[in-house]
PDB file of C-alpha atoms in Angstrom:
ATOM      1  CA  UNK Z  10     103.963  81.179  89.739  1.00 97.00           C
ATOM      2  CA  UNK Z  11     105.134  83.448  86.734  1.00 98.00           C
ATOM      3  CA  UNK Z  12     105.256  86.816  85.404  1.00 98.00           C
ATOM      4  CA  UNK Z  13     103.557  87.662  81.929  1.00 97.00           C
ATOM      5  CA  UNK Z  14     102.938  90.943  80.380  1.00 97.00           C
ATOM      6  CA  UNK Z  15     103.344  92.169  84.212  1.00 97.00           C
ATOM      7  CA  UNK Z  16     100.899  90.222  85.758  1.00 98.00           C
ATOM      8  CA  UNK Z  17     101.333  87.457  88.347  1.00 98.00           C
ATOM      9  CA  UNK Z  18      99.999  84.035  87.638  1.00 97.00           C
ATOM     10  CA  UNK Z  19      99.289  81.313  90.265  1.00 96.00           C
ATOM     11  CA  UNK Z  20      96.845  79.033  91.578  1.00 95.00           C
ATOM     12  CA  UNK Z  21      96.936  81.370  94.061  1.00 96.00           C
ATOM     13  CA  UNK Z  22      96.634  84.574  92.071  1.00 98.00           C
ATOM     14  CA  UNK Z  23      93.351  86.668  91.776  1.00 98.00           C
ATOM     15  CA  UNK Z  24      92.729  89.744  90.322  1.00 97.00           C
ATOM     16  CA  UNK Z  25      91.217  93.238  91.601  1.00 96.00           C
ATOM     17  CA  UNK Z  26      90.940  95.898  89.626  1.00 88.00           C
ATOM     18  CA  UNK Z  27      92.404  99.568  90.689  1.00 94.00           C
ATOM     19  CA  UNK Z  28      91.043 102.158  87.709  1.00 93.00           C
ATOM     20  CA  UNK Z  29      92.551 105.490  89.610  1.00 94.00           C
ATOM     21  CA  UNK Z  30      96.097 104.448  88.664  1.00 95.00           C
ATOM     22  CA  UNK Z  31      97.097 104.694  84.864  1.00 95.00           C
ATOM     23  CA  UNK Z  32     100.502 106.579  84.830  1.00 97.00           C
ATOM     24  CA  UNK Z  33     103.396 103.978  83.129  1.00 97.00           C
ATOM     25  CA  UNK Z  34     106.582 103.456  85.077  1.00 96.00           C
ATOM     26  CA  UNK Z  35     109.466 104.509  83.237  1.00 91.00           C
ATOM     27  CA  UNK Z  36     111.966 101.931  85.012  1.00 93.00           C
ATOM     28  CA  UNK Z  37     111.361  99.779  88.096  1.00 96.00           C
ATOM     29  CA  UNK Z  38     114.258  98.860  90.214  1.00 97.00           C
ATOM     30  CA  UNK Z  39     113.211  98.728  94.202  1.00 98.00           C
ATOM     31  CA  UNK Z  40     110.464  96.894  95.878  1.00 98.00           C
ATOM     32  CA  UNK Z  41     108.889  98.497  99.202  1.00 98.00           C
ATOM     33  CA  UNK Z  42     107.274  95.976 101.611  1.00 98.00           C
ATOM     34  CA  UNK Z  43     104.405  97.547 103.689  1.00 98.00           C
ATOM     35  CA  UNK Z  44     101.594  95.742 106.027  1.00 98.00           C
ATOM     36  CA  UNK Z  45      98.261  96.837 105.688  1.00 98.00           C
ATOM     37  CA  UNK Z  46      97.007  97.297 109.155  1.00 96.00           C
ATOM     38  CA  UNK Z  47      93.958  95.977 108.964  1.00 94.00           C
ATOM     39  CA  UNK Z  48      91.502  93.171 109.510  1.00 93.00           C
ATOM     40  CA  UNK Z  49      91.955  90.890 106.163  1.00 96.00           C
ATOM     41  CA  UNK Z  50      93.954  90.702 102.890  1.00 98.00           C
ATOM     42  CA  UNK Z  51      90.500  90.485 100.697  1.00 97.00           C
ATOM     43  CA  UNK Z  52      89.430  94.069 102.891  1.00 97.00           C
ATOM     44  CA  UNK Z  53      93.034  95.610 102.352  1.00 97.00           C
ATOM     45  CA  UNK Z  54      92.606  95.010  98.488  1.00 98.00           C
ATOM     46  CA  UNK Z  55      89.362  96.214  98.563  1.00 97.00           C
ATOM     47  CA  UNK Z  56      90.026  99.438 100.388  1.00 97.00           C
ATOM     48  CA  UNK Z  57      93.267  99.868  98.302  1.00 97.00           C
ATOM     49  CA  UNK Z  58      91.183  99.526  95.061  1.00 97.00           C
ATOM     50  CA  UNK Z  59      88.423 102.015  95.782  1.00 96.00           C
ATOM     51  CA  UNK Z  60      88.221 105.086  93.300  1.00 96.00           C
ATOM     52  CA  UNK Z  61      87.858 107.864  96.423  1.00 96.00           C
ATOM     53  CA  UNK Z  62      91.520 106.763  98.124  1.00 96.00           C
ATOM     54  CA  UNK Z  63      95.097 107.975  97.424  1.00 95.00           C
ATOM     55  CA  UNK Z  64      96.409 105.325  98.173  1.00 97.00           C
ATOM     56  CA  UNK Z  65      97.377 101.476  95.821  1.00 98.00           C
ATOM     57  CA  UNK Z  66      99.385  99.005  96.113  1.00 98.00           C
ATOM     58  CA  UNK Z  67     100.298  96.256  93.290  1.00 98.00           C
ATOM     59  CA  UNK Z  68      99.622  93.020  95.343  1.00 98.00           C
ATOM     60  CA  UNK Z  69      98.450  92.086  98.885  1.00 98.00           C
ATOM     61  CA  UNK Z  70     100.291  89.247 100.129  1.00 98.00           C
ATOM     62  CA  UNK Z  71      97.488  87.338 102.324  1.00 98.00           C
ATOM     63  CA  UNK Z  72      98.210  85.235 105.307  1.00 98.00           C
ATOM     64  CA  UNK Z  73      97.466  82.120 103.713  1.00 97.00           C
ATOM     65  CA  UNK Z  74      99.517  82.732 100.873  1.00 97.00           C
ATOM     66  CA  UNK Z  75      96.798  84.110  98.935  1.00 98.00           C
ATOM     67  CA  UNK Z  76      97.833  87.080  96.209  1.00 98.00           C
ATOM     68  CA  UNK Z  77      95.575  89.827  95.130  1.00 98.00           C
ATOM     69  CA  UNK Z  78      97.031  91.963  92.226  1.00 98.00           C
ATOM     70  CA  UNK Z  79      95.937  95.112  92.157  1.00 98.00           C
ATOM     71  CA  UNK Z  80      97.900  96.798  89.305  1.00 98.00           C
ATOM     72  CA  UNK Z  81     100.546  95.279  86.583  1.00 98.00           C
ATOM     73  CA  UNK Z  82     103.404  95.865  87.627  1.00 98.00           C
ATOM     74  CA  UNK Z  83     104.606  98.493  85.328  1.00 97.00           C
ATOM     75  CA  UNK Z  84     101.782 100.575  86.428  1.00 98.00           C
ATOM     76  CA  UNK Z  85     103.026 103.605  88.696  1.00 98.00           C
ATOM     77  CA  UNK Z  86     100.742 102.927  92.398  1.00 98.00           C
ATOM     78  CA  UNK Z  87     100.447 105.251  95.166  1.00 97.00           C
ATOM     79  CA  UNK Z  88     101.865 103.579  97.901  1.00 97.00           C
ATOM     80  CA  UNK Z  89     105.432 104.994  99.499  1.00 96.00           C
ATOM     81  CA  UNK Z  90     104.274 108.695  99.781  1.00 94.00           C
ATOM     82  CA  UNK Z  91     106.902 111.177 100.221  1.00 95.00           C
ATOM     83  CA  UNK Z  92     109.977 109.191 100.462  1.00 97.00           C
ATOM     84  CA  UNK Z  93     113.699 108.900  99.660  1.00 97.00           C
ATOM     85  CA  UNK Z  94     116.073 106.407  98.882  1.00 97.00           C
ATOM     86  CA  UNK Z  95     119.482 105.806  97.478  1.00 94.00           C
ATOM     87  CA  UNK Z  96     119.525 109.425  96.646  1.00 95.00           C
ATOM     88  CA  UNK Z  97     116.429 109.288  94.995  1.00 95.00           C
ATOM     89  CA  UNK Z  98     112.488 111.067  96.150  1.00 96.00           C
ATOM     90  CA  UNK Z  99     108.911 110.029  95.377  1.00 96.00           C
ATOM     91  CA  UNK Z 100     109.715 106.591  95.134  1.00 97.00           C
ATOM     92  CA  UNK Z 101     106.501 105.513  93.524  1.00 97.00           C
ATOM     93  CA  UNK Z 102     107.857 106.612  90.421  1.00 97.00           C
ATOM     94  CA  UNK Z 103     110.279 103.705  90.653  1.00 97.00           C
ATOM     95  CA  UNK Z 104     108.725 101.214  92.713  1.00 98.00           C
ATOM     96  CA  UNK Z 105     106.834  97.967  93.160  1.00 98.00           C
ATOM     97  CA  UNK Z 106     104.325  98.111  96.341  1.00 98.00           C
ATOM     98  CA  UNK Z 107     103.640  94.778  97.910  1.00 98.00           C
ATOM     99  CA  UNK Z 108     101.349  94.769 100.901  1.00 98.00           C
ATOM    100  CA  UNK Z 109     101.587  92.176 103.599  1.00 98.00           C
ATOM    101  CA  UNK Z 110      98.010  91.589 105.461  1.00 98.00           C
ATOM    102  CA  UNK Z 111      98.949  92.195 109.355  1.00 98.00           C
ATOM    103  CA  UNK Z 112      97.637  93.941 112.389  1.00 98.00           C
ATOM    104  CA  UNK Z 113     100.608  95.883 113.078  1.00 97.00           C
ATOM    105  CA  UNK Z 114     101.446  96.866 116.598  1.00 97.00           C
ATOM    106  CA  UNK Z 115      99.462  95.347 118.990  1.00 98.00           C
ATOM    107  CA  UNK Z 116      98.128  96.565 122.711  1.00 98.00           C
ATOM    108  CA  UNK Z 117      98.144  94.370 125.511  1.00 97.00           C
ATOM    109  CA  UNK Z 118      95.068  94.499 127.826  1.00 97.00           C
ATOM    110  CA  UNK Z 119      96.209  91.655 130.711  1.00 96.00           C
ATOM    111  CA  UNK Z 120      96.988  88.781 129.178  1.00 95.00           C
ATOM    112  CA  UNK Z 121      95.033  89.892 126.145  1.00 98.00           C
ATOM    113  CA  UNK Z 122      96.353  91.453 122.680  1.00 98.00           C
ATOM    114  CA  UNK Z 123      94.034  93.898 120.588  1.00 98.00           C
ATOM    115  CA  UNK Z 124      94.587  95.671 117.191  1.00 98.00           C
ATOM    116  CA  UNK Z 125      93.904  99.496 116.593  1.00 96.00           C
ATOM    117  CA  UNK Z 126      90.912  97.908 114.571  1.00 96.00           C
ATOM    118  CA  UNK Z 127      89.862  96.056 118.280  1.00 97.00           C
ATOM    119  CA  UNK Z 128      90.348  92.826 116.767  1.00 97.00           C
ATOM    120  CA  UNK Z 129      91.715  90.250 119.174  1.00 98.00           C
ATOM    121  CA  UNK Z 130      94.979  87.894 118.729  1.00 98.00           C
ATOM    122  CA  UNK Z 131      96.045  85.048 120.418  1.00 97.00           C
ATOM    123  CA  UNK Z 132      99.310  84.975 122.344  1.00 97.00           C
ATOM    124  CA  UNK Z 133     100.462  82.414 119.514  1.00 97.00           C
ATOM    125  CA  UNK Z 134     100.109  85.633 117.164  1.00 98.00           C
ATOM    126  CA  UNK Z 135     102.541  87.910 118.927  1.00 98.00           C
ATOM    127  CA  UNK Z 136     105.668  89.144 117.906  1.00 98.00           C
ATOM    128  CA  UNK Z 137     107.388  90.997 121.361  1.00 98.00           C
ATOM    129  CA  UNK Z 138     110.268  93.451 121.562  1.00 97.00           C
ATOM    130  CA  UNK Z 139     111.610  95.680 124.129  1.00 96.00           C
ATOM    131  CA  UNK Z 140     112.740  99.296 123.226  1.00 92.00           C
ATOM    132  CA  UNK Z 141     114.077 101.462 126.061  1.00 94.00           C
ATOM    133  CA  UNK Z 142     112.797  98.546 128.572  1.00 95.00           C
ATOM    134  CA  UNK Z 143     109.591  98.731 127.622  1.00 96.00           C
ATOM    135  CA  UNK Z 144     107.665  95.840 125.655  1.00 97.00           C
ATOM    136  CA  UNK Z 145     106.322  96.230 122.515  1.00 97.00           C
ATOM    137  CA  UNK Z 146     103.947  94.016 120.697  1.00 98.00           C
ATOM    138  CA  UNK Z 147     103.525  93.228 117.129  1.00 98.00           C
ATOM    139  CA  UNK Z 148     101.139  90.706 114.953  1.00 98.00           C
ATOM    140  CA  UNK Z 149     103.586  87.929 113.384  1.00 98.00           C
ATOM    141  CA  UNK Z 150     103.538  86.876 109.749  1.00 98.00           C
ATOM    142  CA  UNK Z 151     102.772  83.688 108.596  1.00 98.00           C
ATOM    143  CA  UNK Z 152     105.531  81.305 107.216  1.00 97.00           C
ATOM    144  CA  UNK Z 153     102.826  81.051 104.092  1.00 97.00           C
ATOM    145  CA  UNK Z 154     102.805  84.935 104.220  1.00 98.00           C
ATOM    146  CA  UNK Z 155     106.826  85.081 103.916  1.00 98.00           C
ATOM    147  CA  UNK Z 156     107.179  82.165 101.165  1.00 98.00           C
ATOM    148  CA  UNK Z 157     104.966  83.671  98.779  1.00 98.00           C
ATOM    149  CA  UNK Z 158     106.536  86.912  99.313  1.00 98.00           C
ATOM    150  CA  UNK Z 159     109.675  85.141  98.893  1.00 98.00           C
ATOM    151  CA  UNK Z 160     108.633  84.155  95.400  1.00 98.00           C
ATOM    152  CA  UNK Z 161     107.262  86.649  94.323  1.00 98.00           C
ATOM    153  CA  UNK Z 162     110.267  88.977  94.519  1.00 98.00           C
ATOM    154  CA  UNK Z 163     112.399  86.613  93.638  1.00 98.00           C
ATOM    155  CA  UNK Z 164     110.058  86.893  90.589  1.00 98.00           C
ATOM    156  CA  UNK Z 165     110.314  90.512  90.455  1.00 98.00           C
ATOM    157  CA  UNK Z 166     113.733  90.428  90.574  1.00 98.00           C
ATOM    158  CA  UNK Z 167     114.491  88.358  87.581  1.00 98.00           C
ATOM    159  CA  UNK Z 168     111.821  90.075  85.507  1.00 97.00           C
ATOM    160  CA  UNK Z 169     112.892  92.900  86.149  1.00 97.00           C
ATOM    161  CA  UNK Z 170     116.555  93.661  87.463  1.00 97.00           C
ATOM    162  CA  UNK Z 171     115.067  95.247  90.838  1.00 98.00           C
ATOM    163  CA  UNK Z 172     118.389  96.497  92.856  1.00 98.00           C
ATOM    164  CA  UNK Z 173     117.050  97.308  96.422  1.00 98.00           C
ATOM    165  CA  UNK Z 174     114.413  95.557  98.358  1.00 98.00           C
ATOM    166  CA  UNK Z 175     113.396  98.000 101.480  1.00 98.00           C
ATOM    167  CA  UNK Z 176     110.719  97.960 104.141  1.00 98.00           C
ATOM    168  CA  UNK Z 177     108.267 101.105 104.293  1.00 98.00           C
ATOM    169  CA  UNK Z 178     109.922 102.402 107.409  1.00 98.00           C
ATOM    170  CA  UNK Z 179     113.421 102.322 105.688  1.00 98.00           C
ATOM    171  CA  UNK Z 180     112.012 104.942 103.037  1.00 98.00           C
ATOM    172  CA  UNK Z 181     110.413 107.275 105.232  1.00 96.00           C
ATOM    173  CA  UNK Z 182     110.534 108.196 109.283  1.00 94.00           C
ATOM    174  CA  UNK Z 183     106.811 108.527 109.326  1.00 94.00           C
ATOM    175  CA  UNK Z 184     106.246 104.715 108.914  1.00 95.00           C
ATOM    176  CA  UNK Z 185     107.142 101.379 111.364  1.00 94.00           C
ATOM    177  CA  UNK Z 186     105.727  98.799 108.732  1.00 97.00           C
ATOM    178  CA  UNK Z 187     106.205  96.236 107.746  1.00 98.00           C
ATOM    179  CA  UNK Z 188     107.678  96.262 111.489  1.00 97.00           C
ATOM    180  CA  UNK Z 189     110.362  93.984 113.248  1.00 97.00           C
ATOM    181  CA  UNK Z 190     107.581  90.866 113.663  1.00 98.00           C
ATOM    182  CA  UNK Z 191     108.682  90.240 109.626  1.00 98.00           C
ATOM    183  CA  UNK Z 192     112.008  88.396 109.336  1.00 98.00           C
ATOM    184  CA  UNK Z 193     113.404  91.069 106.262  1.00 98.00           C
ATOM    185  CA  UNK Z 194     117.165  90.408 107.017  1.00 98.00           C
ATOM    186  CA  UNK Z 195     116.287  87.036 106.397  1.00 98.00           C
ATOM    187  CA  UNK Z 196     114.011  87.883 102.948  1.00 98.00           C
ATOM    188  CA  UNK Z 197     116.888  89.707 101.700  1.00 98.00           C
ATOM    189  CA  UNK Z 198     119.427  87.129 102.749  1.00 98.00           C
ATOM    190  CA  UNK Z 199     117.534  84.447 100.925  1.00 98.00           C
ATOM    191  CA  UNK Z 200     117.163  86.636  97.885  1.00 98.00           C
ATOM    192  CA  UNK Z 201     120.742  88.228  97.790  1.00 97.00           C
ATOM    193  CA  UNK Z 202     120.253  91.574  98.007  1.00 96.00           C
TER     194      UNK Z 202
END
């Protein structure tokens, strides 16, 4: 996989367009990781795409390693809201979105685990912690999921000089995602930020 004129290539690369978004970033130096929440990478894209939402993202990072670019990359997307970071607000106007296709949090019914979407997972899906003794629940990544993701920031970094790699919830208190089920200490470990 490679980046030219600020657009992924890959075998596993395919291309959506996202007409709402036309502003050019000035200067790109932090990547926000989300999860989408919902029932499939193609339907994420899709949704994220659509002319009557206010929110983008630049890629959706699919569970079988499958990439759907939204936007170039030096295209400003709507995707971090009102956030801070480093001193800094509105990080859109700095930052590269990538979305990772997952459920989220997860309720237990029994022995059985549901999305907010009422889409069931098997127990070979779920991520558990405990916060104040209580368990939580969460839909794992795929090891697929984190390698691409892997590469493609490690992409993004070279390209172009990104300093800070953060999660969604580390850039605003209003968000959990991409949530504790995604190894990120490990992600920026590997990647040396």
């Amino acid at each position: 996989m490679e980046i030219i004129e600020n657009l992924l290539f890959g075998d596993n690369v395919k291309y959506l367009q996202c007409s709402k978004c036309k502003v050019k970033l000035s200067r790109v130096d932090t990547i926000v990781l989300h999860s989408t929440v919902g029932a499939g990478a193609i339907s994420s894209a899709l949704y994220l795409g659509r002319p009557d939402t206010s929110v983008s993202a630049h890629v959706v990072v699919g569970r079988d390693a499958e990439v759907f670019q939204l936007l170039p990359f030096d295209v400003k997307a709507w995707h971090a809201g009102k956030s801070f970071h480093a001193g800094r607000v509105n990080l859109n106007d700095c930052s590269i979105g990538i979305e990772l296709d997952n459920a989220g949090e997860l309720q237990r019914v029994g022995d059985r685990y549901y999305s907010s979407f009422g889409r069931e997972y098997s127990p070979d899906q779920v991520y558990t912690t405990e916060e104040e003794g209580r368990a939580r629940y969460w839909h794992s990544f795929t090891e697929g999921q984190f390698g691409i993701t892997e590469e493609i920031c490690s992409l993004l970094k070279e390209c172009y000089g990104i300093k800070y790699l953060v999660r969604h919830s580390d850039i605003t208190p209003r968000k959990t995602d991409p949530g504790p089920a995604f190894p990120f200490d490990e992600l920026r470990k590997r990647l040396k930020f």
